[in-house]
mmCIF file of C-alpha atoms and ligand atoms in Angstrom:
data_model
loop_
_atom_site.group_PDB
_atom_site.id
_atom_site.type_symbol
_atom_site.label_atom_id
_atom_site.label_comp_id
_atom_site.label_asym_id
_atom_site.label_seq_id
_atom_site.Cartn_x
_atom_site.Cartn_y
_atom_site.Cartn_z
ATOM 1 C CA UNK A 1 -41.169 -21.373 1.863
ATOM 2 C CA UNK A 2 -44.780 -19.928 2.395
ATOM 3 C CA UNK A 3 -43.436 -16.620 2.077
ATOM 4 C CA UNK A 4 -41.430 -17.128 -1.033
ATOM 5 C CA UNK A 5 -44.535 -18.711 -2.549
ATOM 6 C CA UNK A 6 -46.570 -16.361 -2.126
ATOM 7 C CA UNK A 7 -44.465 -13.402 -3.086
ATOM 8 C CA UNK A 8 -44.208 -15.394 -6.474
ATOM 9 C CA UNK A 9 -47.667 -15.200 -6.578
ATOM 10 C CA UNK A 10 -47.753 -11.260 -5.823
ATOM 11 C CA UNK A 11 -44.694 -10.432 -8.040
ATOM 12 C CA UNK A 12 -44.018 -12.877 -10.752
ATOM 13 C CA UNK A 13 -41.229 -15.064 -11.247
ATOM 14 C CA UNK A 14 -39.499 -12.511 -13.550
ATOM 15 C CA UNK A 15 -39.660 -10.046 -10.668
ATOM 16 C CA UNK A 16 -38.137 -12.160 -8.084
ATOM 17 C CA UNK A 17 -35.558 -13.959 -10.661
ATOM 18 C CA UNK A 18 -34.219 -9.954 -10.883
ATOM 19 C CA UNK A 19 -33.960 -9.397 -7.064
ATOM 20 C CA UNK A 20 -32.429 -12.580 -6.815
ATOM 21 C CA UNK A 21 -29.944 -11.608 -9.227
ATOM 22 C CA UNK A 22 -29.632 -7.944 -7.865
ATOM 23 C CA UNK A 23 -28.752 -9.244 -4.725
ATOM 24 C CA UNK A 24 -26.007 -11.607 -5.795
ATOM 25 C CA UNK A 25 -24.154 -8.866 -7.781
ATOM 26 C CA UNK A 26 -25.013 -6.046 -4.963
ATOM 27 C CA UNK A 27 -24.126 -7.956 -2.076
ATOM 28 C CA UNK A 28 -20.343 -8.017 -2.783
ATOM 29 C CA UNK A 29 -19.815 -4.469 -3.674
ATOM 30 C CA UNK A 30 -22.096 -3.078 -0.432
ATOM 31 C CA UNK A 31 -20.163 -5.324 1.950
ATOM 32 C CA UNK A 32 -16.235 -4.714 0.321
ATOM 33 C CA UNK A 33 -17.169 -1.209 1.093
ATOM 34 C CA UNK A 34 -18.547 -2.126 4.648
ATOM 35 C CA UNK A 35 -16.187 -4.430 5.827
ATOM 36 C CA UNK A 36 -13.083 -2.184 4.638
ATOM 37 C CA UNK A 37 -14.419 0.486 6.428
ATOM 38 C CA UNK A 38 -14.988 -1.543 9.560
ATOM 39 C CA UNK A 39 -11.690 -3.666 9.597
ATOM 40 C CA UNK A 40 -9.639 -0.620 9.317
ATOM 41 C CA UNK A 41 -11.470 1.063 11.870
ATOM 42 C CA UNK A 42 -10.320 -2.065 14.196
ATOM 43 C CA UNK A 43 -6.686 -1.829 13.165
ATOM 44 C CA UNK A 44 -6.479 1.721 13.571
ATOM 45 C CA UNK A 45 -7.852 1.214 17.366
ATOM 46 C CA UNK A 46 -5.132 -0.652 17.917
ATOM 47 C CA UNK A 47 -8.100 -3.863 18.344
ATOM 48 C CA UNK A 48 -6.279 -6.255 15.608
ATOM 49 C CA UNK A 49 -2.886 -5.461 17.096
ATOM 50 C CA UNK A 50 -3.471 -7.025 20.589
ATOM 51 C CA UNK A 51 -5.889 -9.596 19.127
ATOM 52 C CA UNK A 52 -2.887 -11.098 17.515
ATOM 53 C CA UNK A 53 -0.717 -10.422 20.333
ATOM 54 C CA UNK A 54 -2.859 -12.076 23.352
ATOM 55 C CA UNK A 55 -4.564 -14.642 21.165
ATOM 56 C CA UNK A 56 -8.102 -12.776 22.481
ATOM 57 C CA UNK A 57 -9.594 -9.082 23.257
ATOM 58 C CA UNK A 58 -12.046 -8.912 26.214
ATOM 59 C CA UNK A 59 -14.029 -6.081 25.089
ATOM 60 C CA UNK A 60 -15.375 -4.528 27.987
ATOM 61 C CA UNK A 61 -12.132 -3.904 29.029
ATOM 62 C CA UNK A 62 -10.436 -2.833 25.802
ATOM 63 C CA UNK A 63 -12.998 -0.369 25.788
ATOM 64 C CA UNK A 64 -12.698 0.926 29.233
ATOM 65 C CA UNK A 65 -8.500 1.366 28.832
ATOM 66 C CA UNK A 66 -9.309 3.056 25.402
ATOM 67 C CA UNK A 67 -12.227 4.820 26.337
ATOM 68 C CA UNK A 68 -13.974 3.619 23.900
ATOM 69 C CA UNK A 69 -17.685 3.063 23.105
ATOM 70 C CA UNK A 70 -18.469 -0.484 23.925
ATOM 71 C CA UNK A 71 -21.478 -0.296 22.284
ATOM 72 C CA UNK A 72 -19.916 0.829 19.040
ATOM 73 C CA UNK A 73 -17.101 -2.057 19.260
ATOM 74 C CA UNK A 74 -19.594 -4.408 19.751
ATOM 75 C CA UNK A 75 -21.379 -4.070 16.397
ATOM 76 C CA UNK A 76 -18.402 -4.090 14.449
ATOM 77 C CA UNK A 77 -17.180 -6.889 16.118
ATOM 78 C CA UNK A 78 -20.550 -8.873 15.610
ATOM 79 C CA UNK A 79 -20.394 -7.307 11.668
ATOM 80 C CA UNK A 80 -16.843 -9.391 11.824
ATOM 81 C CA UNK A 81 -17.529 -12.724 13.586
ATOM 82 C CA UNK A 82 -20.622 -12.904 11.289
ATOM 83 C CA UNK A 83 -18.266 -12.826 8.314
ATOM 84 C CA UNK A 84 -15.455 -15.077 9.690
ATOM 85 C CA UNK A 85 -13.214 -12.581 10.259
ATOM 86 C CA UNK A 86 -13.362 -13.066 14.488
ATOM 87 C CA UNK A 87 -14.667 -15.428 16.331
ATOM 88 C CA UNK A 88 -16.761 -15.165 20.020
ATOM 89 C CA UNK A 89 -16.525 -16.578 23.319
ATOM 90 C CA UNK A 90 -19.842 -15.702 25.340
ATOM 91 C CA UNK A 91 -21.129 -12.338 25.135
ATOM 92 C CA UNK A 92 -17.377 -10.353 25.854
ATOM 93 C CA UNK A 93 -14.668 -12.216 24.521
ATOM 94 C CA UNK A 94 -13.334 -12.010 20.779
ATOM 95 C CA UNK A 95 -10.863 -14.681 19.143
ATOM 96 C CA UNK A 96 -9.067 -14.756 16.036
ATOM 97 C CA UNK A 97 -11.964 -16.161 13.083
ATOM 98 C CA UNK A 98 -10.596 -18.312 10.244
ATOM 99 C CA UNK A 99 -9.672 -15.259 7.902
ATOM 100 C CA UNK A 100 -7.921 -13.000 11.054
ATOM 101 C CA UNK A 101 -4.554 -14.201 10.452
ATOM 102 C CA UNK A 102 -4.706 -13.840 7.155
ATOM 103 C CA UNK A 103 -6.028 -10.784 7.427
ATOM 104 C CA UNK A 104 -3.477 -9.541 10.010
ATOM 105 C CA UNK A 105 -0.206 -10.688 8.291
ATOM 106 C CA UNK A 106 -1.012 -10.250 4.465
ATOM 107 C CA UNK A 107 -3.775 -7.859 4.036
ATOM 108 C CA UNK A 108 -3.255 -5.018 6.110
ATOM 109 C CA UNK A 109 -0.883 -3.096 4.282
ATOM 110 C CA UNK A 110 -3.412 -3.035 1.570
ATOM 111 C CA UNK A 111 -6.502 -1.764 4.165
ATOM 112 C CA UNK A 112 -3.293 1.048 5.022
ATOM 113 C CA UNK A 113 -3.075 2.201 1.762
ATOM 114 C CA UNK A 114 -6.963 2.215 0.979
ATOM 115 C CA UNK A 115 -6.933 4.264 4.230
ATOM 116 C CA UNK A 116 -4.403 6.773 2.990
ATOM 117 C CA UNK A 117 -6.397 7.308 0.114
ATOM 118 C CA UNK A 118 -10.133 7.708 1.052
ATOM 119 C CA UNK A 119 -10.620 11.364 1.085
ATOM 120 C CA UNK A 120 -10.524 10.967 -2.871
ATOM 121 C CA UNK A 121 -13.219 8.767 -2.864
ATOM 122 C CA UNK A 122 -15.430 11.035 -0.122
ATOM 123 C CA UNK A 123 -14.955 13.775 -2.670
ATOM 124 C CA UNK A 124 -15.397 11.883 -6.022
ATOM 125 C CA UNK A 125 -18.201 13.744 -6.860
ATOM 126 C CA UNK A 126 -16.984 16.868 -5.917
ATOM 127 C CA UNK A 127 -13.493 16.393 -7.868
ATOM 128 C CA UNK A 128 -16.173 15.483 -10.738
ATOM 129 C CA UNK A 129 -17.890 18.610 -10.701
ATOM 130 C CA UNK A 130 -14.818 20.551 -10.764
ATOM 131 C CA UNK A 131 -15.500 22.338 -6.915
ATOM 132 C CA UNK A 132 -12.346 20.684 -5.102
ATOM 133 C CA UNK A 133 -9.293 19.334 -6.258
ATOM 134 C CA UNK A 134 -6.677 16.428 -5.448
ATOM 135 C CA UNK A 135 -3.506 18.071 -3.775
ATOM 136 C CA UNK A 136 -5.632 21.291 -2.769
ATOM 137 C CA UNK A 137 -9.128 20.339 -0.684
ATOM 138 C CA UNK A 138 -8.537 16.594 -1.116
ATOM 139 C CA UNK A 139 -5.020 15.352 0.185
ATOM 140 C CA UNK A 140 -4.145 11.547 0.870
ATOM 141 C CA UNK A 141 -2.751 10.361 4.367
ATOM 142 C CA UNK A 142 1.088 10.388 3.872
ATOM 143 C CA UNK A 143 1.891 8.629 7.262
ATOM 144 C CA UNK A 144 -0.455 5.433 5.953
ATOM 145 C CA UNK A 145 0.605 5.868 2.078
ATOM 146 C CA UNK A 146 4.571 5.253 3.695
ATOM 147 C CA UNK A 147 3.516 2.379 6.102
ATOM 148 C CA UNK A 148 0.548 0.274 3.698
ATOM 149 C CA UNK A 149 2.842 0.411 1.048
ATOM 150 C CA UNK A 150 6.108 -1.097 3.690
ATOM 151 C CA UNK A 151 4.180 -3.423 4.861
ATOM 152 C CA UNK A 152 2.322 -4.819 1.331
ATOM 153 C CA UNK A 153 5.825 -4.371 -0.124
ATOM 154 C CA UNK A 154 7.711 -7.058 2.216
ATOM 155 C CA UNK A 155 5.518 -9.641 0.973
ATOM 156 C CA UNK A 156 7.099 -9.448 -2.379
ATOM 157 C CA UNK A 157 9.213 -6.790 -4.327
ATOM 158 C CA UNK A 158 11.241 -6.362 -0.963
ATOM 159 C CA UNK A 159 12.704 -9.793 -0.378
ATOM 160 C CA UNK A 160 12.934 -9.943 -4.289
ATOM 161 C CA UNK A 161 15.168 -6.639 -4.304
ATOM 162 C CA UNK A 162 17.069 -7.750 -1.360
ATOM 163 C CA UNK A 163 17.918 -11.470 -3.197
ATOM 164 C CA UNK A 164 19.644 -9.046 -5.635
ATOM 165 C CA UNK A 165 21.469 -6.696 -3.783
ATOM 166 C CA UNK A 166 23.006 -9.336 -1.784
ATOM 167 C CA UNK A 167 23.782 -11.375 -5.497
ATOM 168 C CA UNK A 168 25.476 -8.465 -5.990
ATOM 169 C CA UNK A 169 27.485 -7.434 -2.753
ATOM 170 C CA UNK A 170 26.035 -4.061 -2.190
ATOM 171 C CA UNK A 171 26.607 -3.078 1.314
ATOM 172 C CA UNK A 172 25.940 0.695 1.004
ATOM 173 C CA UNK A 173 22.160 1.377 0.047
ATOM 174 C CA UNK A 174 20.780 5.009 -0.422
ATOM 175 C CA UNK A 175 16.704 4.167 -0.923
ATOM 176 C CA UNK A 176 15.079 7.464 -2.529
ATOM 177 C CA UNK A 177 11.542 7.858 -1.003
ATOM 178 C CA UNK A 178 11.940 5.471 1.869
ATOM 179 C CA UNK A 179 8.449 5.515 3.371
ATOM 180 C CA UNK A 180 8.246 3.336 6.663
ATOM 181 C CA UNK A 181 11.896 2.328 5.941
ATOM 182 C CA UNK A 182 10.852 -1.345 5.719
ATOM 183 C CA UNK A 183 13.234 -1.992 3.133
ATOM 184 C CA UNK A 184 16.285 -0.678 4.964
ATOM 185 C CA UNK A 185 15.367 -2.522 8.009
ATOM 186 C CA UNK A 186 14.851 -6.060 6.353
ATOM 187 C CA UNK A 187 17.980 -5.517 4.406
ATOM 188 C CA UNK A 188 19.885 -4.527 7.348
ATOM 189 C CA UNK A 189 18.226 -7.389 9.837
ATOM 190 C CA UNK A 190 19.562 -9.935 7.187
ATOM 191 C CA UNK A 191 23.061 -8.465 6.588
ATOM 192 C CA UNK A 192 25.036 -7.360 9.655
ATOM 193 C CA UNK A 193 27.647 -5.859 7.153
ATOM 194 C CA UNK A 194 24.485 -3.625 5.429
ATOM 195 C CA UNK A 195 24.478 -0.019 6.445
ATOM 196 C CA UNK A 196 21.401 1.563 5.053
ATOM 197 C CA UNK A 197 20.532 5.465 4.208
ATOM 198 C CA UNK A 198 16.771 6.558 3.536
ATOM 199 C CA UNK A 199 15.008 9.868 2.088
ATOM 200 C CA UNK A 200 11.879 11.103 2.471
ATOM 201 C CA UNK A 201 10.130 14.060 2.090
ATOM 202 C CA UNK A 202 7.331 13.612 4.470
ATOM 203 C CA UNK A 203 8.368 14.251 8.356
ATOM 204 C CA UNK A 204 5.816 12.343 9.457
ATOM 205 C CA UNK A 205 7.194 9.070 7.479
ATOM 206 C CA UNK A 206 10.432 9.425 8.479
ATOM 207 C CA UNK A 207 9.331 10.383 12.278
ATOM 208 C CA UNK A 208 7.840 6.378 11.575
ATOM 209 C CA UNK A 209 10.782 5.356 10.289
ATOM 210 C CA UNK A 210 12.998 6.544 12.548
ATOM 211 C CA UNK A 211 10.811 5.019 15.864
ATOM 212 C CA UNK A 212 11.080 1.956 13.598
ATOM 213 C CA UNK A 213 14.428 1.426 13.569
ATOM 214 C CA UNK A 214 15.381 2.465 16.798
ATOM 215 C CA UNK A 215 12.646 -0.474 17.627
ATOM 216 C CA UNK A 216 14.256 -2.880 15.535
ATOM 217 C CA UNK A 217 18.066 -2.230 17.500
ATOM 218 C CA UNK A 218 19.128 -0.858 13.874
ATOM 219 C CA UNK A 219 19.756 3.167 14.732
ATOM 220 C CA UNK A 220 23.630 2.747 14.183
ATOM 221 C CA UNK A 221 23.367 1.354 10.773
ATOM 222 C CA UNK A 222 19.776 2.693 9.127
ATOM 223 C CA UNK A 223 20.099 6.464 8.672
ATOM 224 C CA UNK A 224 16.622 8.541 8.037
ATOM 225 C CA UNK A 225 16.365 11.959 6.487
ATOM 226 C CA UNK A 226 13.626 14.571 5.680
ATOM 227 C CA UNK A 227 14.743 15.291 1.558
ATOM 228 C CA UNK A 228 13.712 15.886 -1.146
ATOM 229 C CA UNK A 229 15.151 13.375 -4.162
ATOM 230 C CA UNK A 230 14.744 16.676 -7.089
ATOM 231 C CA UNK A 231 17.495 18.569 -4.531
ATOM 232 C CA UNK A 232 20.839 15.729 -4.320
ATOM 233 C CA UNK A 233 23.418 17.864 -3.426
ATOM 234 C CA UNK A 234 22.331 17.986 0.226
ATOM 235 C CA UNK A 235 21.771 14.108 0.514
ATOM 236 C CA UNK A 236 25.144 13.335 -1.656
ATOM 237 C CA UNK A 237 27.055 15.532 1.263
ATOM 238 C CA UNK A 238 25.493 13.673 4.060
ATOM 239 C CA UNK A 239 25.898 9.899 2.688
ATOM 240 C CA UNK A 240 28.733 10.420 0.186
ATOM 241 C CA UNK A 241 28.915 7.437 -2.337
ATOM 242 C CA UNK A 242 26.515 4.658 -2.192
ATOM 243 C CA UNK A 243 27.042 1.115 -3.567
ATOM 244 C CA UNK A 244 23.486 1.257 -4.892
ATOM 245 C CA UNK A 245 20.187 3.229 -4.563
ATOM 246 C CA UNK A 246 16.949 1.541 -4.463
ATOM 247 C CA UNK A 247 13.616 3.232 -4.973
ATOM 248 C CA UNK A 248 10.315 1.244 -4.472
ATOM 249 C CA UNK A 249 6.741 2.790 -6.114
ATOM 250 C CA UNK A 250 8.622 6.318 -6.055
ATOM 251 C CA UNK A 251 8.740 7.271 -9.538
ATOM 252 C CA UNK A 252 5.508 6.917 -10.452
ATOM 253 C CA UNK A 253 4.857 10.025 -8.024
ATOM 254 C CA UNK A 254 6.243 12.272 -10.907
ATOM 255 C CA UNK A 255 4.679 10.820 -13.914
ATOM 256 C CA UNK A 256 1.812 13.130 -14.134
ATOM 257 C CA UNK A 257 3.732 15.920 -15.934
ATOM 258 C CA UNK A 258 4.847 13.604 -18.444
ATOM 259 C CA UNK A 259 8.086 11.536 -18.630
ATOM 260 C CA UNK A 260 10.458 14.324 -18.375
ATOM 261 C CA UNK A 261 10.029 15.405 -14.984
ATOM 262 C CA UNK A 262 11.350 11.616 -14.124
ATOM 263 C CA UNK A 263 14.046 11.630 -16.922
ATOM 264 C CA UNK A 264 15.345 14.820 -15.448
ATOM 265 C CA UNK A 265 15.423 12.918 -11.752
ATOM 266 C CA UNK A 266 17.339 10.179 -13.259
ATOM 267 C CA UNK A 267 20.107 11.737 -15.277
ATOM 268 C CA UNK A 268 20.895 14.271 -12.027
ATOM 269 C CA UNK A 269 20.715 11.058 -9.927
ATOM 270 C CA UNK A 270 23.360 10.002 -12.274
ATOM 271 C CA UNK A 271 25.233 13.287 -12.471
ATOM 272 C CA UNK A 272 25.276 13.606 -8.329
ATOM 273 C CA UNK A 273 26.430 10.013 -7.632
ATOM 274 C CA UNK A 274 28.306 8.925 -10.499
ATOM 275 C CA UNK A 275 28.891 4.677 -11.747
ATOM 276 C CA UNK A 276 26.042 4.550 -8.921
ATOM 277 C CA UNK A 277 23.707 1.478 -9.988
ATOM 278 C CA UNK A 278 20.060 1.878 -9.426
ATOM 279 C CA UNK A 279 17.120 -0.817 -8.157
ATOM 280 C CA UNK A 280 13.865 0.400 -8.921
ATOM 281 C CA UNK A 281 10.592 -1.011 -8.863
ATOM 282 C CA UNK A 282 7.332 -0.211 -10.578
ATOM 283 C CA UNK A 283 4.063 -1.470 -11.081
ATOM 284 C CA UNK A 284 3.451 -1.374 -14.670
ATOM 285 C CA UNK A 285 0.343 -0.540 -16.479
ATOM 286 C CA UNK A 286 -2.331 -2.853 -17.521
ATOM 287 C CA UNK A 287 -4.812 -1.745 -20.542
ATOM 288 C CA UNK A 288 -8.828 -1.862 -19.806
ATOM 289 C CA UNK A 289 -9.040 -4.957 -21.999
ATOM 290 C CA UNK A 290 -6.388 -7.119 -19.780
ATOM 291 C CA UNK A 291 -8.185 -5.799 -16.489
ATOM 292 C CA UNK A 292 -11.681 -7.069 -18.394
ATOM 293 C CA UNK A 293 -10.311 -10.577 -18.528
ATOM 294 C CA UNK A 294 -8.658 -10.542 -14.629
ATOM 295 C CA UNK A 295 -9.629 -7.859 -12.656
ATOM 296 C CA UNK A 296 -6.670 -8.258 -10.218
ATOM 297 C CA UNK A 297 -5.786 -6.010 -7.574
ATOM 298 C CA UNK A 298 -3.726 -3.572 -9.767
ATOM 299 C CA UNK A 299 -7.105 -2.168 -10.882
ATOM 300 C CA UNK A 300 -8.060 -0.325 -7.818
ATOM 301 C CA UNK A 301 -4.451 0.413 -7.282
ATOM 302 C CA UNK A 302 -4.369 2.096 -11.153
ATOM 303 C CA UNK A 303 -7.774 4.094 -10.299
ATOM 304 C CA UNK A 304 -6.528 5.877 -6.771
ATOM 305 C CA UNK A 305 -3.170 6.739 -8.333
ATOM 306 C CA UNK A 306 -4.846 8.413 -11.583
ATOM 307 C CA UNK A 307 -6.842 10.106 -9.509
ATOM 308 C CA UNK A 308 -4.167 11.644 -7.579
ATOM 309 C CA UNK A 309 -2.273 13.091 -10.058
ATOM 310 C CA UNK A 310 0.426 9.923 -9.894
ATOM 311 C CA UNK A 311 1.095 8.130 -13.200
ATOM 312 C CA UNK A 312 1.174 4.536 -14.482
ATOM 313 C CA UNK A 313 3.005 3.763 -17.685
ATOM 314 C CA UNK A 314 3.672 0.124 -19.400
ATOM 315 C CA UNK A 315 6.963 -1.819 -18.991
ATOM 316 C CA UNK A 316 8.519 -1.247 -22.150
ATOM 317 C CA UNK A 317 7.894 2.729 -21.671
ATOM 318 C CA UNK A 318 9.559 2.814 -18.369
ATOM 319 C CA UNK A 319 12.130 0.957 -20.554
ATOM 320 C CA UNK A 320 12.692 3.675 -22.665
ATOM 321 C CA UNK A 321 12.436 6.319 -19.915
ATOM 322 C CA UNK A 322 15.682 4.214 -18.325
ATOM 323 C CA UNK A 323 17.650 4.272 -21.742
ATOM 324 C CA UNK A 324 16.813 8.288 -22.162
ATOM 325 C CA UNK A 325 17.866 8.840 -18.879
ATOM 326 C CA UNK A 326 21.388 7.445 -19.924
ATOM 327 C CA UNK A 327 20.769 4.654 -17.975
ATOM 328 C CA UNK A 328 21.463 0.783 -19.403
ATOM 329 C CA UNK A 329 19.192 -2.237 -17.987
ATOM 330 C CA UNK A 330 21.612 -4.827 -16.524
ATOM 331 C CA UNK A 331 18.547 -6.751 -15.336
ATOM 332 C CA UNK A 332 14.936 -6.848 -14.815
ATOM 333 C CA UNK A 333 13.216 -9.354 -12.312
ATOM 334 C CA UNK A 334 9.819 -9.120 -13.730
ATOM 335 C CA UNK A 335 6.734 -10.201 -11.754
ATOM 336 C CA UNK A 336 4.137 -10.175 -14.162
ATOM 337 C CA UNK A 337 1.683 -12.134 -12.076
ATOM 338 C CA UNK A 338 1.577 -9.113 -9.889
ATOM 339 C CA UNK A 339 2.410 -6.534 -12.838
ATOM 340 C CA UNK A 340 5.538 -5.250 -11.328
ATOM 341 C CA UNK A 341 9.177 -5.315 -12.189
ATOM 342 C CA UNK A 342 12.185 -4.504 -10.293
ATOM 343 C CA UNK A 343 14.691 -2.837 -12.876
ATOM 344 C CA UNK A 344 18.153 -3.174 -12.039
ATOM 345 C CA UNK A 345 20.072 0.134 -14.068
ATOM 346 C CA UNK A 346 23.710 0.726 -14.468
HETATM 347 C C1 LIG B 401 4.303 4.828 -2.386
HETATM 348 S S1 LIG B 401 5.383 5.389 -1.186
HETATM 349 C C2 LIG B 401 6.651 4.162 -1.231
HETATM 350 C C3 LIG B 401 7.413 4.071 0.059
HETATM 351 C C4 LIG B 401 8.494 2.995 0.101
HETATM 352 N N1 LIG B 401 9.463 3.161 -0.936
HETATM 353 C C5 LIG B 401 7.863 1.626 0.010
HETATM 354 O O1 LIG B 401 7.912 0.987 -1.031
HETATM 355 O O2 LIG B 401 7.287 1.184 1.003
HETATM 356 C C6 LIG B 401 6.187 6.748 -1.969
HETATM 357 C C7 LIG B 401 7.076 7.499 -1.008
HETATM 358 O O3 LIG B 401 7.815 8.481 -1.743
HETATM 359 C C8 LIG B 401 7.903 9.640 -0.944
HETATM 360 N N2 LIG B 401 8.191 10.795 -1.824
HETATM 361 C C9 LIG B 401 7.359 11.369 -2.725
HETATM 362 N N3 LIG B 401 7.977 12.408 -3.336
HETATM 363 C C10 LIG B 401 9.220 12.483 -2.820
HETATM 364 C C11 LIG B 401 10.327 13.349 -3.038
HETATM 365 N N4 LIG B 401 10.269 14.340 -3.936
HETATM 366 N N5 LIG B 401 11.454 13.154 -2.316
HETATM 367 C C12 LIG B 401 11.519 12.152 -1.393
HETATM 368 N N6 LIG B 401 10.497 11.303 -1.145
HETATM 369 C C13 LIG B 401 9.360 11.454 -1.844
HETATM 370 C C14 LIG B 401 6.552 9.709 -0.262
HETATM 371 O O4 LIG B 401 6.566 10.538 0.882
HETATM 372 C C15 LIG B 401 6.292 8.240 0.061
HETATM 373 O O5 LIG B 401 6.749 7.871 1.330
#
């Protein structure tokens, strides 16, 4: 109290009323960034994994089979018990904090993704001045882009997609840009009679999604391939007719040239596996004004997919996209309190 007194008396009360207020709207931005980077840093040493597994993580010894630097773990795991996020037995031993499971079950698809798109922000002002380039010095992490956006989409657009298929008895699933293979593997775990074909043209997600569902016992009945969605003919020979395909936060991808480049995709997906229905989901676009009065999540998500060349369009457009491509909208399960919509197209 002394000291706060007497600054007053150095400073001012205007002066101090400022830092005060400084710190309250600095203090959240400076710690999202350092608390991102240091929770992902945990996950992607594997600390998070057997924290939830064995209920606790001796340090000293996760460091020594890692060979890691204790030292190192130790402040981010201090950074974290100080915030809630672990908790601390004696000097060695972490536990799960209040926000761990949380953290560990809902959010970490989400810290994935963020993950699989930093290099654009370590090169923001470089992309600014025009001296490097997304897709040429600055590339995103396509084994995290497949598995944050798996594991963020089970929460909710999966099990909503799934509700339908099953509504509508399709066994046979082609899903175009399959990324972890998530989908597949849900679909197939709930439906013995579910046999389940993914495409993707990263080898590295499909090397994941593959080891994923020969983990999961599912190898005879989920199917991954290294395609390319633009070039059917090859996947059409291998899988023959599907009862449905499914594609989840694919299109988007192609936006950036303009709507044709995905109205082209959609009428030779239509061509190449004809009467085929479609399931698609999107996340649709929200306007400055909306994010102004809720700033949900979908703004970050808008701002690292503009800035790497991907493209976000409102509902009604992708609407009209669907109807160009020939397609007609049998149904749309529209989550607007997470601006996404699953479109189901005939
Ligand atoms: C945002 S991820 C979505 C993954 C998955 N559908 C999900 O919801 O978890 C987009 C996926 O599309 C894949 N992709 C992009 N262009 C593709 C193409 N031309 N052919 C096949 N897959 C593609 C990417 O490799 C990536 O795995």
């Amino acid at each position: 109290m002394a000291g706060l007194l007497k600054a007053l008396r150095v400073l001012g009360p205007t002066h101090l009323w400022k830092l005060r207020r400084a710190q309250a709207l600095g203090t959240p931005i400076e710690r999202g960034f350092f608390a991102t980077r240091v929770i992902q840093c945990l996950f992607n040493l594997g600390f998070f994994d057997e924290l939830t597994r064995e209920g606790r993580v001796d340090l000293p010894d996760f460091a020594l089979r890692f060979d890691l630097d204790l030292r190192i773990l130790r402040l981010l795991c201090d950074y974290l018990y100080s915030l809630h996020f672990l908790d601390r037995r004696g000097e060695n031993t972490y536990l799960p904090g209040r926000h761990t499971r949380i953290l560990c079950e809902v959010l970490r698809g989400t810290f994935d993704i963020i993950y699989a798109y930093e290099d654009l922000f370590h090169h923001l002002e470089a992309m600014a001045r025009k001296e490097k380039a997304y897709g040429k010095q600055v590339k995103r992490r396509e084994e995290f882009v497949g598995k944050g956006s798996g594991q963020s989409a089970k929460l909710l657009p999966f099990p909503m997609a799934a509700d339908l298929i099953r509504r509508k008895g399709f066994q046979k699933i082609l899903d175009l840009g399959c990324g972890d293979g998530e989908f597949l593997i849900g679909l197939a775990k709930a439906d013995e009679n579910v046999r389940g074909y993914g495409v993707d043209i990263s080898a590295e997600v499909v090397e994941l999604a593959s080891r994923r569902i020969l983990e999961a016992g599912l190898a005879d009945r989920i199917q991954i391939m290294v395609g390319d969605i633009f070039d059917l003919e090859p996947i059409r020979t291998q899988v023959g007719q599907p009862d449905a395909a499914t594609s989840f936060y694919v299109l988007h991808e192609f936006l950036w040239n303009g709507p044709e480049v995905v109205i082209d995709l959609l009428r030779k997906l239509r061509k190449t596996f004809p009467g085929m229905p479609l399931i698609t989901c999107e996340i649709t676009q929200v306007q400055p004004e909306q994010f102004r009065r809720h700033p949900s999540i979908i703004l970050e998500h808008h701002l690292f997919h503009d800035l790497s060349q991907q493209g976000s369009i409102p509902r009604q457009e992708w609407k009209r996209i669907f109807v160009e491509s020939g397609y007609s909208l049998e149904e749309e399960v529209r989550m607007d309190f997470s601006e996404m919509s699953i479109f189901h197209l005939c």
